Coordinates of C-alpha atoms in Angstrom, one line a residue:
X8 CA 5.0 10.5 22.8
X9 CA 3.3 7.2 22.7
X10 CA 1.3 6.3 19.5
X11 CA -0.3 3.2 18.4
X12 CA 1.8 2.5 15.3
X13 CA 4.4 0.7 14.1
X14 CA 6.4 3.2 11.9
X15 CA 5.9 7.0 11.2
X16 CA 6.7 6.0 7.9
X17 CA 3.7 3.4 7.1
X18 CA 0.9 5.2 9.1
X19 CA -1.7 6.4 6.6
X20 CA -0.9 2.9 4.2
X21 CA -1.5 0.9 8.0
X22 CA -4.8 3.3 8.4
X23 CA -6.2 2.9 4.8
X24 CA -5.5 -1.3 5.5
X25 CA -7.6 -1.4 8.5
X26 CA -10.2 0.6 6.6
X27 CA -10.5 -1.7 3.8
X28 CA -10.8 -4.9 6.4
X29 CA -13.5 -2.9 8.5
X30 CA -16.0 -1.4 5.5
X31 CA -15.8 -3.5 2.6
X32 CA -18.8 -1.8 1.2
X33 CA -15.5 0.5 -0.3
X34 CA -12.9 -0.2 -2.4
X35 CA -9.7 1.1 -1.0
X36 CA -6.3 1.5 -3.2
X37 CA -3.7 1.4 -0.6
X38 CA -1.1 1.6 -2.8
X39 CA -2.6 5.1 -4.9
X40 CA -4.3 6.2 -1.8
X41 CA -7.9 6.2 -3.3
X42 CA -11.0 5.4 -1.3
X43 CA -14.5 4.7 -3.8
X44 CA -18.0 3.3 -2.6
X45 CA -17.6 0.2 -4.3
X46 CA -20.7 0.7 -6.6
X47 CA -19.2 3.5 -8.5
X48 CA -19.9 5.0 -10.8
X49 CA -23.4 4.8 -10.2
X50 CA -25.3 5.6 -13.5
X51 CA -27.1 9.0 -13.5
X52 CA -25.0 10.5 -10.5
X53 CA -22.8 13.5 -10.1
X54 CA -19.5 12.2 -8.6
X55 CA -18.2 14.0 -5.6
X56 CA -14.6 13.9 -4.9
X57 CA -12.9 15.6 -1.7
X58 CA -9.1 14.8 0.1
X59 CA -6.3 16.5 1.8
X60 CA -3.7 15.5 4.3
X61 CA -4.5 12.5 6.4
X62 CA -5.3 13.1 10.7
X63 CA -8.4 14.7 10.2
X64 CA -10.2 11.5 10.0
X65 CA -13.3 10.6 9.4
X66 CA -12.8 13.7 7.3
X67 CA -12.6 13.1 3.9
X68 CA -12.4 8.6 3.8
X69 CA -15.2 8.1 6.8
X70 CA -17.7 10.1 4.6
X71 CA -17.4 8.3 1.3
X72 CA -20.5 6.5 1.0
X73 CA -24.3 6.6 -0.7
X74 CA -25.7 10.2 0.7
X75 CA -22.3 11.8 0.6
X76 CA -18.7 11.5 -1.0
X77 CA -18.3 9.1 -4.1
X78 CA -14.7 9.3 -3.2
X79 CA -11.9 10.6 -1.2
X80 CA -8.1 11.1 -1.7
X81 CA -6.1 11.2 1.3
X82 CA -2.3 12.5 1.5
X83 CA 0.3 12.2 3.7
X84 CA -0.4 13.6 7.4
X85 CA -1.0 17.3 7.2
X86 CA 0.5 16.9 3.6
X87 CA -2.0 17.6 0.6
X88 CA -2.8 14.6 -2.0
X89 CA -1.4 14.8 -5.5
X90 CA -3.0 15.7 -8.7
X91 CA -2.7 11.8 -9.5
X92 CA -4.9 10.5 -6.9
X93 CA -7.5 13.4 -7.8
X94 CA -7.5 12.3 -11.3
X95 CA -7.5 8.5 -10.6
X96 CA -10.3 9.4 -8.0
X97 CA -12.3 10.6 -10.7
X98 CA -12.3 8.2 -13.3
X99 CA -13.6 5.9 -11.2
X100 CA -16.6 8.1 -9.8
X101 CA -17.8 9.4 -13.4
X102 CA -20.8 8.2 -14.8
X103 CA -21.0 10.8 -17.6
X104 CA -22.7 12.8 -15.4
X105 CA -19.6 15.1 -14.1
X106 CA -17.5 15.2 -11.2
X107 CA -17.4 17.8 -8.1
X108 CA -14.3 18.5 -6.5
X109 CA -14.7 20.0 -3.1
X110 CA -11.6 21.2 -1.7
X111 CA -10.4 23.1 1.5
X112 CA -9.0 26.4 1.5
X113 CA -5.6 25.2 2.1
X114 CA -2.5 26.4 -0.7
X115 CA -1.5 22.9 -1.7
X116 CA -4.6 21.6 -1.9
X117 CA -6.6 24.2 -4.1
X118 CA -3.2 23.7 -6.6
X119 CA -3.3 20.2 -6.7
X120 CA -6.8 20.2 -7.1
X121 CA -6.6 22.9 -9.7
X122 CA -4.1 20.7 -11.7
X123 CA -6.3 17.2 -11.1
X124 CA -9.0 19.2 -12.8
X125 CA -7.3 20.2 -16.0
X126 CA -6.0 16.5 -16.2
X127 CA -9.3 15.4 -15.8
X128 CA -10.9 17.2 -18.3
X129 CA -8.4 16.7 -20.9
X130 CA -9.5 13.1 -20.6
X131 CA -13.1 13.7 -20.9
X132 CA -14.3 14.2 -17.6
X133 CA -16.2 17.5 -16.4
X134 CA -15.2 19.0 -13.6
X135 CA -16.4 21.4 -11.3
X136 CA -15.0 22.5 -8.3
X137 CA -16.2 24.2 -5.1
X138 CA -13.9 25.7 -2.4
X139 CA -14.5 25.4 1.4
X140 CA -12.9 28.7 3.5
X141 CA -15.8 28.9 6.5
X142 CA -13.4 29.7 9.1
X143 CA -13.7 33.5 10.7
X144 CA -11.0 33.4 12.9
X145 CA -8.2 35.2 10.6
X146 CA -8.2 35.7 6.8
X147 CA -4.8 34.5 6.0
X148 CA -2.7 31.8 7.8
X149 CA 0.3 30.0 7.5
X150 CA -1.0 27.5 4.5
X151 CA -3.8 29.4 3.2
X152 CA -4.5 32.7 1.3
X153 CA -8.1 33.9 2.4
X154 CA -10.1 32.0 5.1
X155 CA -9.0 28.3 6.1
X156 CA -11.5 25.6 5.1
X157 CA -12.8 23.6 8.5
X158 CA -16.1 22.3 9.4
X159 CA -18.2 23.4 7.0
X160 CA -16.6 20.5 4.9
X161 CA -18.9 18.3 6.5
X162 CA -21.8 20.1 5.5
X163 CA -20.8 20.7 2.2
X164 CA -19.9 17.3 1.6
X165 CA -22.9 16.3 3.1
X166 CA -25.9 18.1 1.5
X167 CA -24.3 18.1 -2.2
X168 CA -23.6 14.5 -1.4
X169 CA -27.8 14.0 -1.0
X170 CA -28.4 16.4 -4.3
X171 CA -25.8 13.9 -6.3
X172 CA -27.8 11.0 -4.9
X173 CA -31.3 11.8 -5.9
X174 CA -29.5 12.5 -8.9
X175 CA -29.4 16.0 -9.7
X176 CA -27.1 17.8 -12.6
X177 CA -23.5 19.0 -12.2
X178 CA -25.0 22.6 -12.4
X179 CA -27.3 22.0 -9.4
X180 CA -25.3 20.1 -7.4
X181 CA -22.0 22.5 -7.6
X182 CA -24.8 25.4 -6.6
X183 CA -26.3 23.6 -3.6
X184 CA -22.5 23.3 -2.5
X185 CA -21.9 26.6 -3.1
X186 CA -24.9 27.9 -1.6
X187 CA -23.8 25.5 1.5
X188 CA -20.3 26.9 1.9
X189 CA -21.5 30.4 1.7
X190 CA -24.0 29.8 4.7
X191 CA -21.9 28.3 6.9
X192 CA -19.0 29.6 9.8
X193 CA -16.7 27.7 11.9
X194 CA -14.1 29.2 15.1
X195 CA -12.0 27.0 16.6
X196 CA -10.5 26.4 20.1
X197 CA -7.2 24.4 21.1
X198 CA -6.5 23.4 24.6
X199 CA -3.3 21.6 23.8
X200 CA -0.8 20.9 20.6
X201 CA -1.2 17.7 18.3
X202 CA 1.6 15.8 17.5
X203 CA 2.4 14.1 14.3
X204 CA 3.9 10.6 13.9
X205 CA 6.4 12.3 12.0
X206 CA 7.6 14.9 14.6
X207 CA 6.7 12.6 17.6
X208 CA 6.2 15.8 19.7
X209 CA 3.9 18.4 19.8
X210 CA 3.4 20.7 16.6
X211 CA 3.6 23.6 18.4
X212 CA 4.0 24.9 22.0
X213 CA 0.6 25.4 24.0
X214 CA 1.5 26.2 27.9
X215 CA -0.7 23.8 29.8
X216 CA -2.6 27.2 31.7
X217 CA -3.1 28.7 28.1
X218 CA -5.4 28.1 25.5
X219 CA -5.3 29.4 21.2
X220 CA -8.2 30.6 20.1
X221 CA -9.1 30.1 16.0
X222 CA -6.6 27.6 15.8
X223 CA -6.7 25.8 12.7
X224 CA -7.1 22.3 12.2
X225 CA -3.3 21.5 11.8
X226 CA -2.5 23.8 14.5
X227 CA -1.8 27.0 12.9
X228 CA -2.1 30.3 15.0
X229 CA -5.5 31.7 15.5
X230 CA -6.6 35.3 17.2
X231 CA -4.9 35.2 20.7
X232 CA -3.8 33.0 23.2
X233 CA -5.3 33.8 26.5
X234 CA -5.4 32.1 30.4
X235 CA -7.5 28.7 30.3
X236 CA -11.3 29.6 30.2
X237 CA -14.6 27.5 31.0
X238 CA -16.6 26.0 28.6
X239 CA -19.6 29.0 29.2
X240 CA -16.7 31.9 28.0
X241 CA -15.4 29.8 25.2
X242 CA -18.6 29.2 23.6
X243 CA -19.5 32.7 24.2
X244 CA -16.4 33.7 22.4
X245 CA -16.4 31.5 19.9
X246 CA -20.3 31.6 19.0
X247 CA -20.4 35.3 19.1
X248 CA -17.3 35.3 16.7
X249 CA -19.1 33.5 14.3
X250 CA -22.0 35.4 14.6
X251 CA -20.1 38.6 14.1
X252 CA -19.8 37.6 10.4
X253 CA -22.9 35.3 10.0
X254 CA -26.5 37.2 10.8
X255 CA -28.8 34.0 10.0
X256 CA -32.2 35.0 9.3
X257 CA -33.0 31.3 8.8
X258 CA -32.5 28.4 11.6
X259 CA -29.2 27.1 11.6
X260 CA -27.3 23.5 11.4
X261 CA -24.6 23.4 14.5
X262 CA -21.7 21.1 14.3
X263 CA -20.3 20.9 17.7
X264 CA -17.2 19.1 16.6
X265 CA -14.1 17.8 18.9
X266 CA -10.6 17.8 17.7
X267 CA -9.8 14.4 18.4
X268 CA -8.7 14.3 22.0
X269 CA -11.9 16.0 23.7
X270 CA -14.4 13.4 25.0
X271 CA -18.2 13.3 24.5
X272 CA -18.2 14.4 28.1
X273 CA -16.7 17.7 27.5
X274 CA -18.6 18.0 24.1
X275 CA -21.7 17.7 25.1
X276 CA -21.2 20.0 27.8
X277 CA -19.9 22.5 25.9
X278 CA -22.8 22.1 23.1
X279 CA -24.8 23.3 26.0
X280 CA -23.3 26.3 26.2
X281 CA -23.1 26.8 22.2
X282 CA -26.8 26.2 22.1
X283 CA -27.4 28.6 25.6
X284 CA -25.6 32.0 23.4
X285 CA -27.7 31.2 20.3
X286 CA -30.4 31.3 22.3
X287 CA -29.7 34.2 24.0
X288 CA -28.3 35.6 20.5
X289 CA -32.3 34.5 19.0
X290 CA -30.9 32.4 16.4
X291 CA -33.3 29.1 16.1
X292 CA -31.4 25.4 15.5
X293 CA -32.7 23.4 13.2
X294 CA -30.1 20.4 13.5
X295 CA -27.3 19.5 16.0
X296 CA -24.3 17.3 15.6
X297 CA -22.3 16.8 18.0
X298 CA -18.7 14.1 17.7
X299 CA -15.2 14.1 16.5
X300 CA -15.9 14.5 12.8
X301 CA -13.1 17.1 11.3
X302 CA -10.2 16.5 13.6
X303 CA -6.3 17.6 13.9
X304 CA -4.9 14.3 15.2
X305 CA -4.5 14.2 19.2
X306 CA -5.4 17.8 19.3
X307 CA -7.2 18.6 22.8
X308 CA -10.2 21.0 21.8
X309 CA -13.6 21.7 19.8
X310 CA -14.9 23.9 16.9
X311 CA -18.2 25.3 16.3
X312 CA -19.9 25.4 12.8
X313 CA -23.1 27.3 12.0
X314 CA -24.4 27.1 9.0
X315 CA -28.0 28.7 7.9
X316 CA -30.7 26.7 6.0
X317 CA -33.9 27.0 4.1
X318 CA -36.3 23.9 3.7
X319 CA -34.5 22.4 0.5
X320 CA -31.0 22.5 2.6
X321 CA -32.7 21.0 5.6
X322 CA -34.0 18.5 3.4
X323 CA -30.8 17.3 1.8
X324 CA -29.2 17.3 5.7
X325 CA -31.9 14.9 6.8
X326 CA -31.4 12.5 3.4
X327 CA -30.1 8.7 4.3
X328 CA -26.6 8.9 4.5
X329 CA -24.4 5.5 5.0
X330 CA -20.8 5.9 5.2
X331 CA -18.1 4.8 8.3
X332 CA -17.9 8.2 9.8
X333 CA -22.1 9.7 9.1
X334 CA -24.8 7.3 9.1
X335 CA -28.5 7.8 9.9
X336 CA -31.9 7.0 7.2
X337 CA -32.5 3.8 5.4

């Protein structure tokens, strides 16, 4: 497979480089792997702390920034971050105010995390943590006990992100995540494997006529694999799979979200066809996002995230945000 690197080896140290030379409105450890909006800690503000295995970018680095993430730990591809980065992560973020880990529900990274908050506190930093497991499409998988943690990141990240910024408590802020997580569903849909620079070849084996759906987001197994289908039947499966577990009775946020090798083309045409079933299904959208924001490498395909809001949530969504991956407000 052809990749734009040099090494497999120096891939996420080349990545966090570039990202340092492009935003220098962070301050990127190379070395530790540590990514911090260079004004932190800001005084008054609940940190906010998030990571896990490199190739899902802009997830978690792109969305450090004022309006979301104070700072983000990124591991090896597909590989969890280490307690050490968590805990470094954090003392650079905390004001006094607290820290908020939000972590996916993946196995290495809820234990790492887990262990980065005990270290933490024992030097004087509180911690809270929130876990991310919005994905319907099976309840256990190959790296997670319970549901996998997906798109619903972004909105977590995003709306506790605002509540930290206008300065709200620890208390507050782990709730509006909370509330955020538990409000929100994500199905996903591969049309072909990602390949790691590691493996050089794909992950795992798609037949080009043949298509996984509620893959996760390193490739892990979803429901079924079935014959390739057009964009109207997989957003009627994957829309009415969500909505099989989510009944909104408010409108809803919709993250349209590609997997890193889908074009805006395809997207945007297939956001169509989300928003067409919710429609027909009489749920009302507040908000729509549509982009590669929570990706699995060169992974052909598209998610869809729902996630149900009342006026305060709505409020926080449409809060300035600046970071390299999420940017709209003053």
């Amino acid at each position: 497979m052809k990749m734009l690197i040099n090494v497999a080896e120096t891939v996420v140290a080349d990545a966090l480089r570039g990202m340092a030379a492009a935003h220098p409105e962070l301050t990127v450890d190379v070395e530790n792997r540590v990514i911090v909006r260079r004004d932190a800690p800001v005084a008054g503000q609940v940190g906010l702390v998030s990571g896990g295995g490199s190739g899902h970018e802009p997830l978690h680095g792109g969305f450090v920034g004022p309006g979301m993430l104070s700072a983000a730990c990124p591991g090896e591809v597909f590989t969890s971050p280490v307690p050490d980065q968590m805990v470094r992560a954090a003392a650079a973020v905390d004001s006094g105010a607290g820290v908020l880990f939000i972590v996916k529900n993946y196995t290495g990274d809820v234990l790492n995390f887990d262990m980065a908050a005990e270290l933490a506190e024992d030097e004087g930093i509180q911690v809270a943590k929130v876990l991310v497991n919005d994905d319907v499409a099976v309840t256990d998988s190959l790296y997670t006990a319970g549901r996998r943690g997906t798109g619903a990141t972004l909105f977590v990240e995003k709306i506790a992100g605002a509540a930290a910024q206008e300065g709200q408590s620890l208390e507050r802020v782990e709730a509006v995540a909370r509330q955020v997580n538990e409000s929100s569903r994500s199905f996903g849909v591969a049309l072909s494997a990602c390949t790691t620079p590691a493996k050089g070849s794909p992950t795992f084996d798609l037949p080009p006529g043949e298509l996984e759906l509620g893959v996760g987001i390193h490739g892990e197994p979803g429901r079924e694999r079935r014959a390739m289908m057009t964009s109207r039947e997989i957003a009627d499966f994957s829309v009415n799979a969500i909505l099989e577990d989510l009944s909104p009775r408010n409108p809803v946020l919709v993250l349209v979200n590609g997997m890193g090798a889908t074009p805006l083309l395809e997207l945007y045409g297939f956001n169509a066809e989300v928003q067409r079933v919710l429609t027909e299904r009489g749920v009302a959208v507040a908000r729509t996002l549509v982009g590669n924001y929570v990706t699995s490498l060169d992974m052909a395909g598209a998610s869809v995230t729902l996630c149900q809001v009342d006026e305060e949530l709505l409020r926080l969504w449409d809060a300035p945000v600046r970071t390299a991956g999420l940017r709209w407000g003053t």
